[in-house]
Coordinates of C-alpha atoms in Angstrom, one line a residue:
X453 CA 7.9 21.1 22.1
X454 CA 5.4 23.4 19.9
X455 CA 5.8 26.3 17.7
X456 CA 4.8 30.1 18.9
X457 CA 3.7 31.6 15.6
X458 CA 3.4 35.1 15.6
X459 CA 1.4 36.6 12.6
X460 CA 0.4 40.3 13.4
X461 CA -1.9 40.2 16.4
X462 CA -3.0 36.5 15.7
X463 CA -1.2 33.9 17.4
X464 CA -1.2 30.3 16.1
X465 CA -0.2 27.8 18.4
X466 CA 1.8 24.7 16.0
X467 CA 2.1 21.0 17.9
X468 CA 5.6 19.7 16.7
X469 CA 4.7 16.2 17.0
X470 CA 1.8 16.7 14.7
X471 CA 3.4 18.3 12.2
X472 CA 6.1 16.6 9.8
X473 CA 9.4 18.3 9.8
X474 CA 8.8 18.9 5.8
X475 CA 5.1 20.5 6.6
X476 CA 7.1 22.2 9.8
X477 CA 9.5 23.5 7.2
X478 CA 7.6 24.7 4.6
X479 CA 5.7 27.2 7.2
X480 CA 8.4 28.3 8.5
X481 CA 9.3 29.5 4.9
X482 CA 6.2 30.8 4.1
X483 CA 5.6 32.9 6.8
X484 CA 9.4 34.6 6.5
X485 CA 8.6 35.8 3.6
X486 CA 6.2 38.3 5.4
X487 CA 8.9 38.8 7.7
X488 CA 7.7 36.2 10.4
X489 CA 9.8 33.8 12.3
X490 CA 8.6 30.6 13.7
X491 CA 10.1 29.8 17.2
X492 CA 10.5 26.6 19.1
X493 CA 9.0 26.3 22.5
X494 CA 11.1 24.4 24.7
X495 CA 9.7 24.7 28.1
X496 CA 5.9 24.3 27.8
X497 CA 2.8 22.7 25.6
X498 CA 0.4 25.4 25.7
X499 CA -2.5 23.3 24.8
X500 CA -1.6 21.5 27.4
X501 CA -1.6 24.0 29.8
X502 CA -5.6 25.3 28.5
X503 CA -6.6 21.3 29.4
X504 CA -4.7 21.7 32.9
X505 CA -6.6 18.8 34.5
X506 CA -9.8 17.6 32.4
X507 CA -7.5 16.1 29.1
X508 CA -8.8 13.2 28.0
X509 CA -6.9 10.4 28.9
X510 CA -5.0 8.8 25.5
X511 CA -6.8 5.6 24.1
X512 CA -5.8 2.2 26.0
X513 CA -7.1 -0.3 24.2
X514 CA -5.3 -3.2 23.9
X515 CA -3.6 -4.3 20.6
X516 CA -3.3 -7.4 19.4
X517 CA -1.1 -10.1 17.1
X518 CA -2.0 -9.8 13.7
X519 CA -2.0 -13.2 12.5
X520 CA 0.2 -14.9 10.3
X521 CA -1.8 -16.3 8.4
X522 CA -3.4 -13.4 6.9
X523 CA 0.3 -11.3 7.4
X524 CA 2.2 -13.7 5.2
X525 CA 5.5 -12.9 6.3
X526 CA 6.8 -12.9 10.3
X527 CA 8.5 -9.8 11.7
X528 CA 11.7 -11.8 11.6
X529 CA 12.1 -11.6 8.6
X530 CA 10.2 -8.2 8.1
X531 CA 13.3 -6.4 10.3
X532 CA 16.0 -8.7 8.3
X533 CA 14.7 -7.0 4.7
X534 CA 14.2 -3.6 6.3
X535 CA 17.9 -3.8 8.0
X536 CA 19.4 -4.7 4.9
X537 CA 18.2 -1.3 3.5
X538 CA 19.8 0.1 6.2
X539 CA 23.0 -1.2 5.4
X540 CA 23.1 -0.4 1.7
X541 CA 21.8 3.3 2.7
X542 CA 24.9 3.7 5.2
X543 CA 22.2 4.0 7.9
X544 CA 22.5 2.7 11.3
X545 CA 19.3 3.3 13.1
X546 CA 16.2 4.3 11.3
X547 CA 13.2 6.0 13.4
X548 CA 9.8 5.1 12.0
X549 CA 6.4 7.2 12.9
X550 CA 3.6 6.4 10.4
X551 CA 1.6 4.0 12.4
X552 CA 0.5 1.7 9.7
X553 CA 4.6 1.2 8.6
X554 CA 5.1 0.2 12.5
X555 CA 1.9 -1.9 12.4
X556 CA 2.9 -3.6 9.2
X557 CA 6.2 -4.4 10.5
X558 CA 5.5 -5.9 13.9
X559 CA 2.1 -7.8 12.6
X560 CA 0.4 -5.9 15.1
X561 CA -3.0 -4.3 15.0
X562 CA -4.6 -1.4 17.4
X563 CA -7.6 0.6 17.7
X564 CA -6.3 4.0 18.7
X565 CA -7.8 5.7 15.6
X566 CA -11.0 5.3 14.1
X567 CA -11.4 3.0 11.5
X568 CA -7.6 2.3 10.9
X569 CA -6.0 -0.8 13.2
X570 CA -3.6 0.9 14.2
X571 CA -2.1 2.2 18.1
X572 CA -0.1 5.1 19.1
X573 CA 3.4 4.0 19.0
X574 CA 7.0 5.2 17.9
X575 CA 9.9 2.3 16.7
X576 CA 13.4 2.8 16.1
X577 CA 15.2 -0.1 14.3
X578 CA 19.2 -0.5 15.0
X579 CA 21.3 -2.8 13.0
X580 CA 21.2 -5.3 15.7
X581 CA 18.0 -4.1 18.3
X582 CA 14.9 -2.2 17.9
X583 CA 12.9 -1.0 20.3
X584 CA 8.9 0.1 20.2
X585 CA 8.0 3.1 22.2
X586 CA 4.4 2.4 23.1
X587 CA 2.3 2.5 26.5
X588 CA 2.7 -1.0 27.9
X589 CA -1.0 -0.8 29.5
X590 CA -1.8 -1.4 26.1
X591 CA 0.6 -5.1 25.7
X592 CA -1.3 -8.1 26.5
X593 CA 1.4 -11.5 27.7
X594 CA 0.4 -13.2 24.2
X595 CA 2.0 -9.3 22.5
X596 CA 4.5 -9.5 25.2
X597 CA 5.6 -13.3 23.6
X598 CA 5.4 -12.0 20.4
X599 CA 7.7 -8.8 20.6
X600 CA 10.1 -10.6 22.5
X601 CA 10.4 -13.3 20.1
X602 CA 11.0 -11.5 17.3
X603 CA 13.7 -9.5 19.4
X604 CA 11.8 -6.0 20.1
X605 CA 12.4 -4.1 23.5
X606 CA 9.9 -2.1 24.9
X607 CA 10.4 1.4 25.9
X608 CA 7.9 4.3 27.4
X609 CA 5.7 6.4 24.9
X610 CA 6.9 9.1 26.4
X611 CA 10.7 8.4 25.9
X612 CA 11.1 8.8 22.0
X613 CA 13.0 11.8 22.5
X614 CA 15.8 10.9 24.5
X615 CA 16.7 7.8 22.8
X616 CA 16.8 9.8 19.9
X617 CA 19.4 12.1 21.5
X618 CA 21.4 9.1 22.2
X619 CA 21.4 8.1 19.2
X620 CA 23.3 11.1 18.0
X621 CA 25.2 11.0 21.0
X622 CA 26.5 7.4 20.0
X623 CA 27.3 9.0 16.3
X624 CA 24.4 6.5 14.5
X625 CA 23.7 7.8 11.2
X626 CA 19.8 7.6 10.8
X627 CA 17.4 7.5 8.2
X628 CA 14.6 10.0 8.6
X629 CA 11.8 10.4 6.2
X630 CA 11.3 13.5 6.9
X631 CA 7.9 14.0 4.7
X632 CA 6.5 11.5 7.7
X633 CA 8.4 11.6 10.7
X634 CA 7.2 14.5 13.3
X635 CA 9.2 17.8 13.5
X636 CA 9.7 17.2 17.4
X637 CA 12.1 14.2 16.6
X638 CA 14.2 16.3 13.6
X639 CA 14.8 18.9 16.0
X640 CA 15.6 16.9 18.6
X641 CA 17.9 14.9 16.5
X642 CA 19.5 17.4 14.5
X643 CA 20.1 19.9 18.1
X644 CA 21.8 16.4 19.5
X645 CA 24.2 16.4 16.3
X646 CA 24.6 19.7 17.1
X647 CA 26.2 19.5 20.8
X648 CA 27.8 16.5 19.6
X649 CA 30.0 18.0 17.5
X650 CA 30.3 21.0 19.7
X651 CA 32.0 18.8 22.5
X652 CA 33.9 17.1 20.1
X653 CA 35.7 20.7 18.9
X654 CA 35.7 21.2 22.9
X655 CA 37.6 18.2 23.1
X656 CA 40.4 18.5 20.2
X657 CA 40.5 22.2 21.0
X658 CA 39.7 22.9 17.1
X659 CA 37.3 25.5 15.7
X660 CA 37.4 23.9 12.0
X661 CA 34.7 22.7 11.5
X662 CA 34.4 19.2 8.5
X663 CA 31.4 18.7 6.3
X664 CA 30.4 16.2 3.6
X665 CA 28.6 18.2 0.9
X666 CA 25.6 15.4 1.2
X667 CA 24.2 15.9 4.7
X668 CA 26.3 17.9 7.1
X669 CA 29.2 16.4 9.5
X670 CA 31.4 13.9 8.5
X671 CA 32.9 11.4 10.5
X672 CA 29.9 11.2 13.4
X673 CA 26.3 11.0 13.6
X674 CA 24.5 12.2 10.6
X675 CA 20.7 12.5 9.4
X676 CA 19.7 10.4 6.1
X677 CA 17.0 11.6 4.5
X678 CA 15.0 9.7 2.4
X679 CA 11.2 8.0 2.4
X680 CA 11.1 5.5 4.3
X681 CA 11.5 1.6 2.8
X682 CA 8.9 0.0 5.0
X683 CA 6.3 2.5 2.3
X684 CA 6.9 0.7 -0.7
X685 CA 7.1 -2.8 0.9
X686 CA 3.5 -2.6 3.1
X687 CA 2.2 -1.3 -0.6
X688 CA 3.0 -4.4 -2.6
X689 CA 1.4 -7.1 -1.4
X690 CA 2.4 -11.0 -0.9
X691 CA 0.2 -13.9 -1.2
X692 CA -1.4 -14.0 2.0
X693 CA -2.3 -10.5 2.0
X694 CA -4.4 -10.5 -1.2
X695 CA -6.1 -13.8 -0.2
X696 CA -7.6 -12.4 2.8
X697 CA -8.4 -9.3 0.9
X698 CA -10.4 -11.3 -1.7
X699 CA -11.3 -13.2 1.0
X700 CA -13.2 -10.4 2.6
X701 CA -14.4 -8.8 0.1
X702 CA -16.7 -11.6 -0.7
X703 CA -18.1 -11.2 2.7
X704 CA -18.4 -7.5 2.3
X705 CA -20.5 -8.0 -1.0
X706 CA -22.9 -10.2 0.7
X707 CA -23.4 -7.7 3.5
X708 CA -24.3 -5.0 0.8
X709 CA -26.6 -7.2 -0.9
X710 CA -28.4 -7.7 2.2
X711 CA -28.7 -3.7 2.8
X712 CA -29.8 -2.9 -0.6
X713 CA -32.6 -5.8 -0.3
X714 CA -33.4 -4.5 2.9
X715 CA -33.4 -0.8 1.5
X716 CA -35.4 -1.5 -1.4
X717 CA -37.5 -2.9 0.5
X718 CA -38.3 0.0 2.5
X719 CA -38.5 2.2 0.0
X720 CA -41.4 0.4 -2.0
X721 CA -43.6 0.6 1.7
X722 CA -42.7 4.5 1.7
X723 CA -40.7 4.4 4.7
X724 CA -38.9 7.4 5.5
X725 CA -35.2 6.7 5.7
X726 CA -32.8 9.2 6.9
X727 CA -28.9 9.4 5.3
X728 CA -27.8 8.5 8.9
X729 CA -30.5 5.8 9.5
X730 CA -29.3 4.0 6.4
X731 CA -25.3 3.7 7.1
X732 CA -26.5 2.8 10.6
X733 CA -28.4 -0.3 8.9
X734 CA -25.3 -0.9 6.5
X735 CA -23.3 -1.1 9.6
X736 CA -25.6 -4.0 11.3
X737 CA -25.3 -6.4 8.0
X738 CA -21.7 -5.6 7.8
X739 CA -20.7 -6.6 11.4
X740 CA -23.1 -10.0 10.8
X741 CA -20.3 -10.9 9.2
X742 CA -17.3 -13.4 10.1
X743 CA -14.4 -11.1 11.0
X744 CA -15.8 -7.7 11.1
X745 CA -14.5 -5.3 13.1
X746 CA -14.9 -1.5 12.5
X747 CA -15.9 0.4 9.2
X748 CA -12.6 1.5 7.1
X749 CA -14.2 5.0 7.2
X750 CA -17.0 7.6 8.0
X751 CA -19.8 6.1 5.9
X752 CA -20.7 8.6 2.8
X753 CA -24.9 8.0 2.7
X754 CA -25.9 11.2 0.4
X755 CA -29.1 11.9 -1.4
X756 CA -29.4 14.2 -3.7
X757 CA -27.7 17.7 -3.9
X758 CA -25.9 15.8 -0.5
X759 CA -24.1 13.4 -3.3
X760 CA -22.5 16.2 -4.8
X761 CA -20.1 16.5 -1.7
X762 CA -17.4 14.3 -2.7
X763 CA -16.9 14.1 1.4
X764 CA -19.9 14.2 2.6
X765 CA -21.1 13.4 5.9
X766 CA -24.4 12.7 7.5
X767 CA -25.5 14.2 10.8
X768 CA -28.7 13.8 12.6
X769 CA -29.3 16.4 13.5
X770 CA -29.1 18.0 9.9
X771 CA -29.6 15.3 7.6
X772 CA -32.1 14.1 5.2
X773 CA -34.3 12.0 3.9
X774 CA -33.3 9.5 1.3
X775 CA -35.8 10.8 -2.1
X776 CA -36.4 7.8 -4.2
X777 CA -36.9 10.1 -6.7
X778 CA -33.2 11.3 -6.4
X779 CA -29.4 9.4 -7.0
X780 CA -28.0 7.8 -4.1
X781 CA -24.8 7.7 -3.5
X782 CA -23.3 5.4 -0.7
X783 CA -19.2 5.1 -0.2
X784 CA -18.4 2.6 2.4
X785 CA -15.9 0.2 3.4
X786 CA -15.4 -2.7 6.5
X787 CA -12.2 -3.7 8.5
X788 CA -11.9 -7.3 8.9
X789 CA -9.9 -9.3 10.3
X790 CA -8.1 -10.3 7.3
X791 CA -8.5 -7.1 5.2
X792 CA -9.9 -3.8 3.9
X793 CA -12.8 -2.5 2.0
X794 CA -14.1 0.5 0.1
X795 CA -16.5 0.4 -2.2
X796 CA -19.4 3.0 -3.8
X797 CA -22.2 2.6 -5.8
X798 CA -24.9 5.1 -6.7
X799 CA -28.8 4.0 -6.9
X800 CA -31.6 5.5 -8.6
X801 CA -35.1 4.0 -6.5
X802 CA -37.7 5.4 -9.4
X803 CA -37.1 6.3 -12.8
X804 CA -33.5 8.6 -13.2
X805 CA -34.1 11.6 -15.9
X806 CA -31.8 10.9 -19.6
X807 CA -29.2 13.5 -17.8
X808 CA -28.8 11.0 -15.3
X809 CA -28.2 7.8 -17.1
X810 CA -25.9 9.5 -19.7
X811 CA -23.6 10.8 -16.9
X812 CA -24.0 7.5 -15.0
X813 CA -23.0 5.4 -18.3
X814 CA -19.8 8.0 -18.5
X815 CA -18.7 7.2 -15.7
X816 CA -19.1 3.7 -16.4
X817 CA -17.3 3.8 -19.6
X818 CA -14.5 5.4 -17.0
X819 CA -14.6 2.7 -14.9
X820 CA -14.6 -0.1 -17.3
X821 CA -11.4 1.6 -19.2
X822 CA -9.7 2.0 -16.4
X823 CA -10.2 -1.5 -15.3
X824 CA -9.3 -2.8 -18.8
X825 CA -6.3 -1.1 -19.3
X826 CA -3.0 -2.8 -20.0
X827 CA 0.8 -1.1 -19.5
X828 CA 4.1 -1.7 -19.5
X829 CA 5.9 -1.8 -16.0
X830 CA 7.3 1.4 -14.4
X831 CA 4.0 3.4 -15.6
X832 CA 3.0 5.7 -12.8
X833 CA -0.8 6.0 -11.8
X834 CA -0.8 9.3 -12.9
X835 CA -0.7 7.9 -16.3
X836 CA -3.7 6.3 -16.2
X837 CA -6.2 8.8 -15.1
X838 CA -7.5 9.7 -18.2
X839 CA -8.3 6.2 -18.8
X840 CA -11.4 6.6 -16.5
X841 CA -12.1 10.4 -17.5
X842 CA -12.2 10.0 -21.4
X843 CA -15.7 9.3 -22.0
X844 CA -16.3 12.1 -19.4
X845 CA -14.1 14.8 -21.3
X846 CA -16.1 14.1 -25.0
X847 CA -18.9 16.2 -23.7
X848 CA -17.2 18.2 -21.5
X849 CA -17.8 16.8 -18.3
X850 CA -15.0 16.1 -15.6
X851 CA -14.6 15.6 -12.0
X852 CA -12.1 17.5 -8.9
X853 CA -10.8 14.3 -7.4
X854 CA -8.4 11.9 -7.8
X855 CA -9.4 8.7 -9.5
X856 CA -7.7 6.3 -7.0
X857 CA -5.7 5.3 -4.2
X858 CA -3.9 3.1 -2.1
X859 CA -5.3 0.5 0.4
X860 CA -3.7 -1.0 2.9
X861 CA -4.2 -5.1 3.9
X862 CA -6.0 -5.0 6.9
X863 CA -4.8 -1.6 7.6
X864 CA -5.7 2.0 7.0
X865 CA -8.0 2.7 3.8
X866 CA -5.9 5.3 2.3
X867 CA -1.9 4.4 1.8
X868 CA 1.2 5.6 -0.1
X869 CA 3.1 5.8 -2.3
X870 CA 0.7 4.6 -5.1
X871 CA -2.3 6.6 -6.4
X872 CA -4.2 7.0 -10.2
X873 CA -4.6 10.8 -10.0
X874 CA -4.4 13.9 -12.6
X875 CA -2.1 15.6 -9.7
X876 CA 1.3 14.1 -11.7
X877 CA 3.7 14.7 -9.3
X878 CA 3.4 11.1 -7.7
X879 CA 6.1 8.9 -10.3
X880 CA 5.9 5.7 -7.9
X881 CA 5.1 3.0 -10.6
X882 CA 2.4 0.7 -10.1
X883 CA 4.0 -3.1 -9.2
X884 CA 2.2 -6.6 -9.1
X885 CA 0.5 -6.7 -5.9
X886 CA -0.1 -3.2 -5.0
X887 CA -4.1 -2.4 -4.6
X888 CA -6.1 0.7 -5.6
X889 CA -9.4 1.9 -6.3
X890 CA -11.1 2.9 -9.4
X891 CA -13.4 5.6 -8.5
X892 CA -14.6 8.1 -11.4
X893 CA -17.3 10.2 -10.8
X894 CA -19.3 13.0 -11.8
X895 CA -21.1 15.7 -9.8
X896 CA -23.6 18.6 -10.1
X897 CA -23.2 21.1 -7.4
X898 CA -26.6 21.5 -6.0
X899 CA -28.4 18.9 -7.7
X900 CA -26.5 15.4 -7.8
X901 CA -23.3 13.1 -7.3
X902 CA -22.4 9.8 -9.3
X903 CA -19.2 7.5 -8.0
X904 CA -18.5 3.8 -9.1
X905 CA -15.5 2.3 -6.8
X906 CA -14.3 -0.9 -7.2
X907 CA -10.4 -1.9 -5.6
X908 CA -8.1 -3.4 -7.8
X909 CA -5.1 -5.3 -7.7
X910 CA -2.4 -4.6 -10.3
X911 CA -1.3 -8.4 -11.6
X912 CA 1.6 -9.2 -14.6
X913 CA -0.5 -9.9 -18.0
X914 CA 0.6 -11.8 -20.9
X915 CA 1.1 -10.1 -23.9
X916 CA 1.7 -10.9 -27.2
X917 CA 4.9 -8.9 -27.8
X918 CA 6.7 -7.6 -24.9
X919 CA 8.4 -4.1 -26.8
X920 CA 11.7 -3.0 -25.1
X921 CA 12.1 -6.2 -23.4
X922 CA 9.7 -5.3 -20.2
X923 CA 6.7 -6.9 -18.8
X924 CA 3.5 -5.3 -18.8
X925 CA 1.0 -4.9 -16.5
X926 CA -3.3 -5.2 -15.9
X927 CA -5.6 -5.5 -12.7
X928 CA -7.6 -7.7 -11.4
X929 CA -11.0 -6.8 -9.5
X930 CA -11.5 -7.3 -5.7
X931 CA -15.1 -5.7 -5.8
X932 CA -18.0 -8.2 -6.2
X933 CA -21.0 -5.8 -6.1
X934 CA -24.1 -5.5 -8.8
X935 CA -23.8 -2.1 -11.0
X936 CA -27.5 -0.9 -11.2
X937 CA -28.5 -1.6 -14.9
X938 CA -31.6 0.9 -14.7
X939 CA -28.9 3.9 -14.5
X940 CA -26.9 2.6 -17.7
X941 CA -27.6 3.8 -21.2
X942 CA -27.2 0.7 -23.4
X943 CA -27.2 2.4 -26.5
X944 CA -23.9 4.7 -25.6
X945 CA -22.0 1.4 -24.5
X946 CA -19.3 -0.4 -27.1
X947 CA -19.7 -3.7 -27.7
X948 CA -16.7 -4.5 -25.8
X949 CA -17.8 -2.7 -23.1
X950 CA -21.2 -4.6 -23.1
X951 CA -19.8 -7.5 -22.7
X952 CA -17.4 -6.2 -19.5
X953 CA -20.5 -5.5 -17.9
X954 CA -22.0 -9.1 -18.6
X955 CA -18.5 -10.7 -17.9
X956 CA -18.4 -8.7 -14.7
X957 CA -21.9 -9.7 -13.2
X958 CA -21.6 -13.1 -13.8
X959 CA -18.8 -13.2 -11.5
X960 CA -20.5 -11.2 -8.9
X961 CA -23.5 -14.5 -9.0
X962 CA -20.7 -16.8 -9.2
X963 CA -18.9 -15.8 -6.0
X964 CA -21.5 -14.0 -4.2
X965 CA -24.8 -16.3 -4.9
X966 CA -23.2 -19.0 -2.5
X967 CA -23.0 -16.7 0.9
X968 CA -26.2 -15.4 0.4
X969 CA -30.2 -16.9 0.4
X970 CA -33.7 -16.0 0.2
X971 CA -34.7 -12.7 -1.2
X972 CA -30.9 -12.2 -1.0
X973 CA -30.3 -14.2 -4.0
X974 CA -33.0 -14.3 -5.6
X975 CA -32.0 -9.7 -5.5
X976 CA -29.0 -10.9 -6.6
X977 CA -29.7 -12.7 -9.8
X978 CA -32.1 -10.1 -10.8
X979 CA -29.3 -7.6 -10.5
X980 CA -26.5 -9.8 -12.3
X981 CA -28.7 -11.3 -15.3
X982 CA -27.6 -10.6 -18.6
X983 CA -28.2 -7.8 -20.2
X984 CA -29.7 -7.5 -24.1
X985 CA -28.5 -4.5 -26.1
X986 CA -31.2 -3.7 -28.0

């Protein structure tokens, strides 16, 4: 099914399944206010028709078990927790689409999208079944065991919309989060409530029509809308989820400390490096490592004015050469195994200008504030983005993105509901065990970029007094990875804030120096000695 969408002469063609029913919604709003209608298209997939015979067949790669071991909890008792939300939400089905919520509940991992372990799949959980709608080319025996032990029936891809429509033909009431699940199935869903009631007036020979005031029809199958559970319990992490996290970020750091030895190195012979060149050598020390498996995104490698562009990517065809006589900026991040990276630091190669190190340093008084801070429980993110954009605002200075996000274990980079951003619409509260970053930045258009990311994972601290009876709340880092010193401006640092950057490099030797040797370490104590504040 697809939208037509008719705007004067211009004709936009609108996938249903790749649109959420709330994005679908809001467009079809937008454009009636200029007297346009949006209108389904039953019969045909136009893009469809414009591939006619040379569409790429869909990915096939097979999936695999994610372990328990780094999962923590088994799928058992995943679907138990999730059905119980059902029951106290009156639901009796639920129909889940965001494929890191379906790959989170099943412990399974794919490769259908770049950089996220993740496969093309649909699941809808009953009360006492579910069933994954995925292409079974794709299910290896040992998936095969595991599904069918923890009670999940396969079904074909192609088939979500039907058992949908029987859902509403048995009368189920099911949860949709509508902000996440396609507009195909809503429509499908809601047009199935739709003929059921129509045959039921057919049947009792009644035109009255009953409605509950909360979501339609009373009395037979209904739509519950709300965001979905399996959200919040993927964000906060258990046990096993934040040990392979820090598990793999110590192998992450020794793969940057590698690359940044090996780049320094090729900088002091004058060896012209290309942007793409160098995340293509960042990629060789990272998959050296135990577990690698794919970055966790396109690798940001940007000189220069090319740093300013807070998504920047490097082609070959158009990229350039790294200037040692310019800021680097790299954002990067792994997929292993047992977890999920994303880290970015910004390097100077010669001797950075004043301008430089004062902006650098503000954005490293961000970072360490943001890092440090304490609050109570039920604070939202939004809450804390001035934390890292204080030092920036004193002399005016600011920056046009958000200051952090979630990350999944294992899974995709970016995840919900949690974020540190000045957009305060978000008012999920940060909990012990969810994981963000702490990214402040600055940039210049045209000139240069500065970001320092480290992830974090939000832990209970002890506090003296504990006002209003609530706990409060403090991170701990993930990150391991030397802060170049030569960017820093000592003399605008606190003392407290001196002594975070000691504190913090000292555990980078600590838990770094023993995965790494050679000119490795030796790089590495030269980039984590003490510093002396003059």
């Amino acid at each position: 099914m697809m939208f037509w969408l008719l705007v004067g002469e211009l004709a936009l063609i609108l996938e249903q399944f790749l649109f959420s029913s709330d994005a679908a919604e809001e467009l079809k709003q937008g454009i009636a206010k200029k007297n346009h209608e949006l209108v389904f298209l039953y019969d045909k997939n136009l893009v469809d028709e414009v591939w006619n015979k040379s569409r790429p067949k869909p990915p096939n790669k097979p999936i695999r078990v994610h372990d328990l071991k780094y999962a923590g909890v088994d799928v058992a008792s995943k679907l138990l927790s999730l059905r119980s939300e059902l029951a106290d939400s009156g639901s009796s089905a639920i129909v889940i689409s965001m494929l890191d919520e379906i790959a989170w509940l099943l412990n399974l991992r794919g490769s259908d999208v770049p950089h996220s372990p993740v496969m093309y799949a649909y699941l809808i959980v009953e009360t006492d079944k579910a069933k994954l709608f995925i292409d079974t080319s794709k299910v290896s025996t040992e998936v095969m065991d595991h599904l069918k032990n923890a009670g999940i029936e396969l079904r074909p891809y192609d088939s979500i919309l039907s058992e949908v429509e029987g859902l509403a033909a048995q009368g189920a009431n099911v949860w949709l989060d509508i902000s996440s699940v396609n507009a195909a199935i809503v429509k499908t869903f809601n047009s199935a409530c739709e003929r059921y009631y129509q045959s039921l007036e057919s049947k009792t020979k009644s035109k009255t029509k009953m409605y509950d005031d909360s979501n339609g029809w009373s009395g037979g199958p209904t739509g519950i809308y709300r965001v979905s559970p399996i959200s919040l319990a993927k964000a906060v992490k258990n046990d096993s989820e934040l040990e392979g996290m820090r598990s793999c970020h110590l192998r992450d750091a020794a793969a940057l400390v590698q690359f940044w030895v090996w780049m320094e190195e090729q900088i002091k012979k004058n060896v012209k490096l290309t942007e793409v060149e160098v995340a293509d050598k960042l990629l060789e020390f990272r998959s050296a490592q135990p577990g690698f498996l794919d970055t966790s995104f396109d690798t940001i490698s940007g000189s220069g004015a090319n740093g300013a562009i807070i998504h920047y990517r490097a082609e070959p065809d158009s990229c350039s050469v790294v200037d040692d006589k310019k800021l680097f900026l790299l954002d990067s991040g792994g997929q292993y195994v047992d977890g999920t990276t994303d880290i970015t630091r910004t390097v100077h190669f010669g001797e950075p200008p004043l301008r430089q190190k004062e902006c650098f340093t503000r954005v490293l008084q961000g970072h360490i504030a943001l890092d440090q801070a304490v609050f109570p429980e039920n604070t939202p993110g939004f809450v804390l983005d001035a934390f890292a954009r204080s030092s920036l605002w004193k002399i005016g200075l600011d920056y046009r993105h958000g200051t952090g996000h979630g990350v999944g274990a294992a899974l995709n980079v970016h995840e919900g509901p949690q974020g540190i951003s000045f957009r305060f619409g978000n008012m999920t509260p940060l909990q012990k065990g969810m994981i963000v970053s702490n990214e402040p930045g600055y940039y210049e258009d045209h000139a240069f970029g500065i970001r320092i990311e480290n992830l974090l994972v939000v832990k209970e601290v002890d506090t003296p007094n504990r006002f209003g009876g609530i706990g409060y709340l403090g991170f701990e880092k993930l990150t391991f990875v030397p802060i170049q010193a030569k960017l820093i401006d000592l003399s605008l640092l606190s003392a407290a804030e001196f002594d975070w950057l000691n504190d913090y490099h000292s555990q980078v030797w600590e838990k770094v120096s023993p995965l790494v040797d050679g000119c490795a370490r030796e790089w590495l104590w030269n980039n984590t000695r003490p510093l002396v504040k003059l």
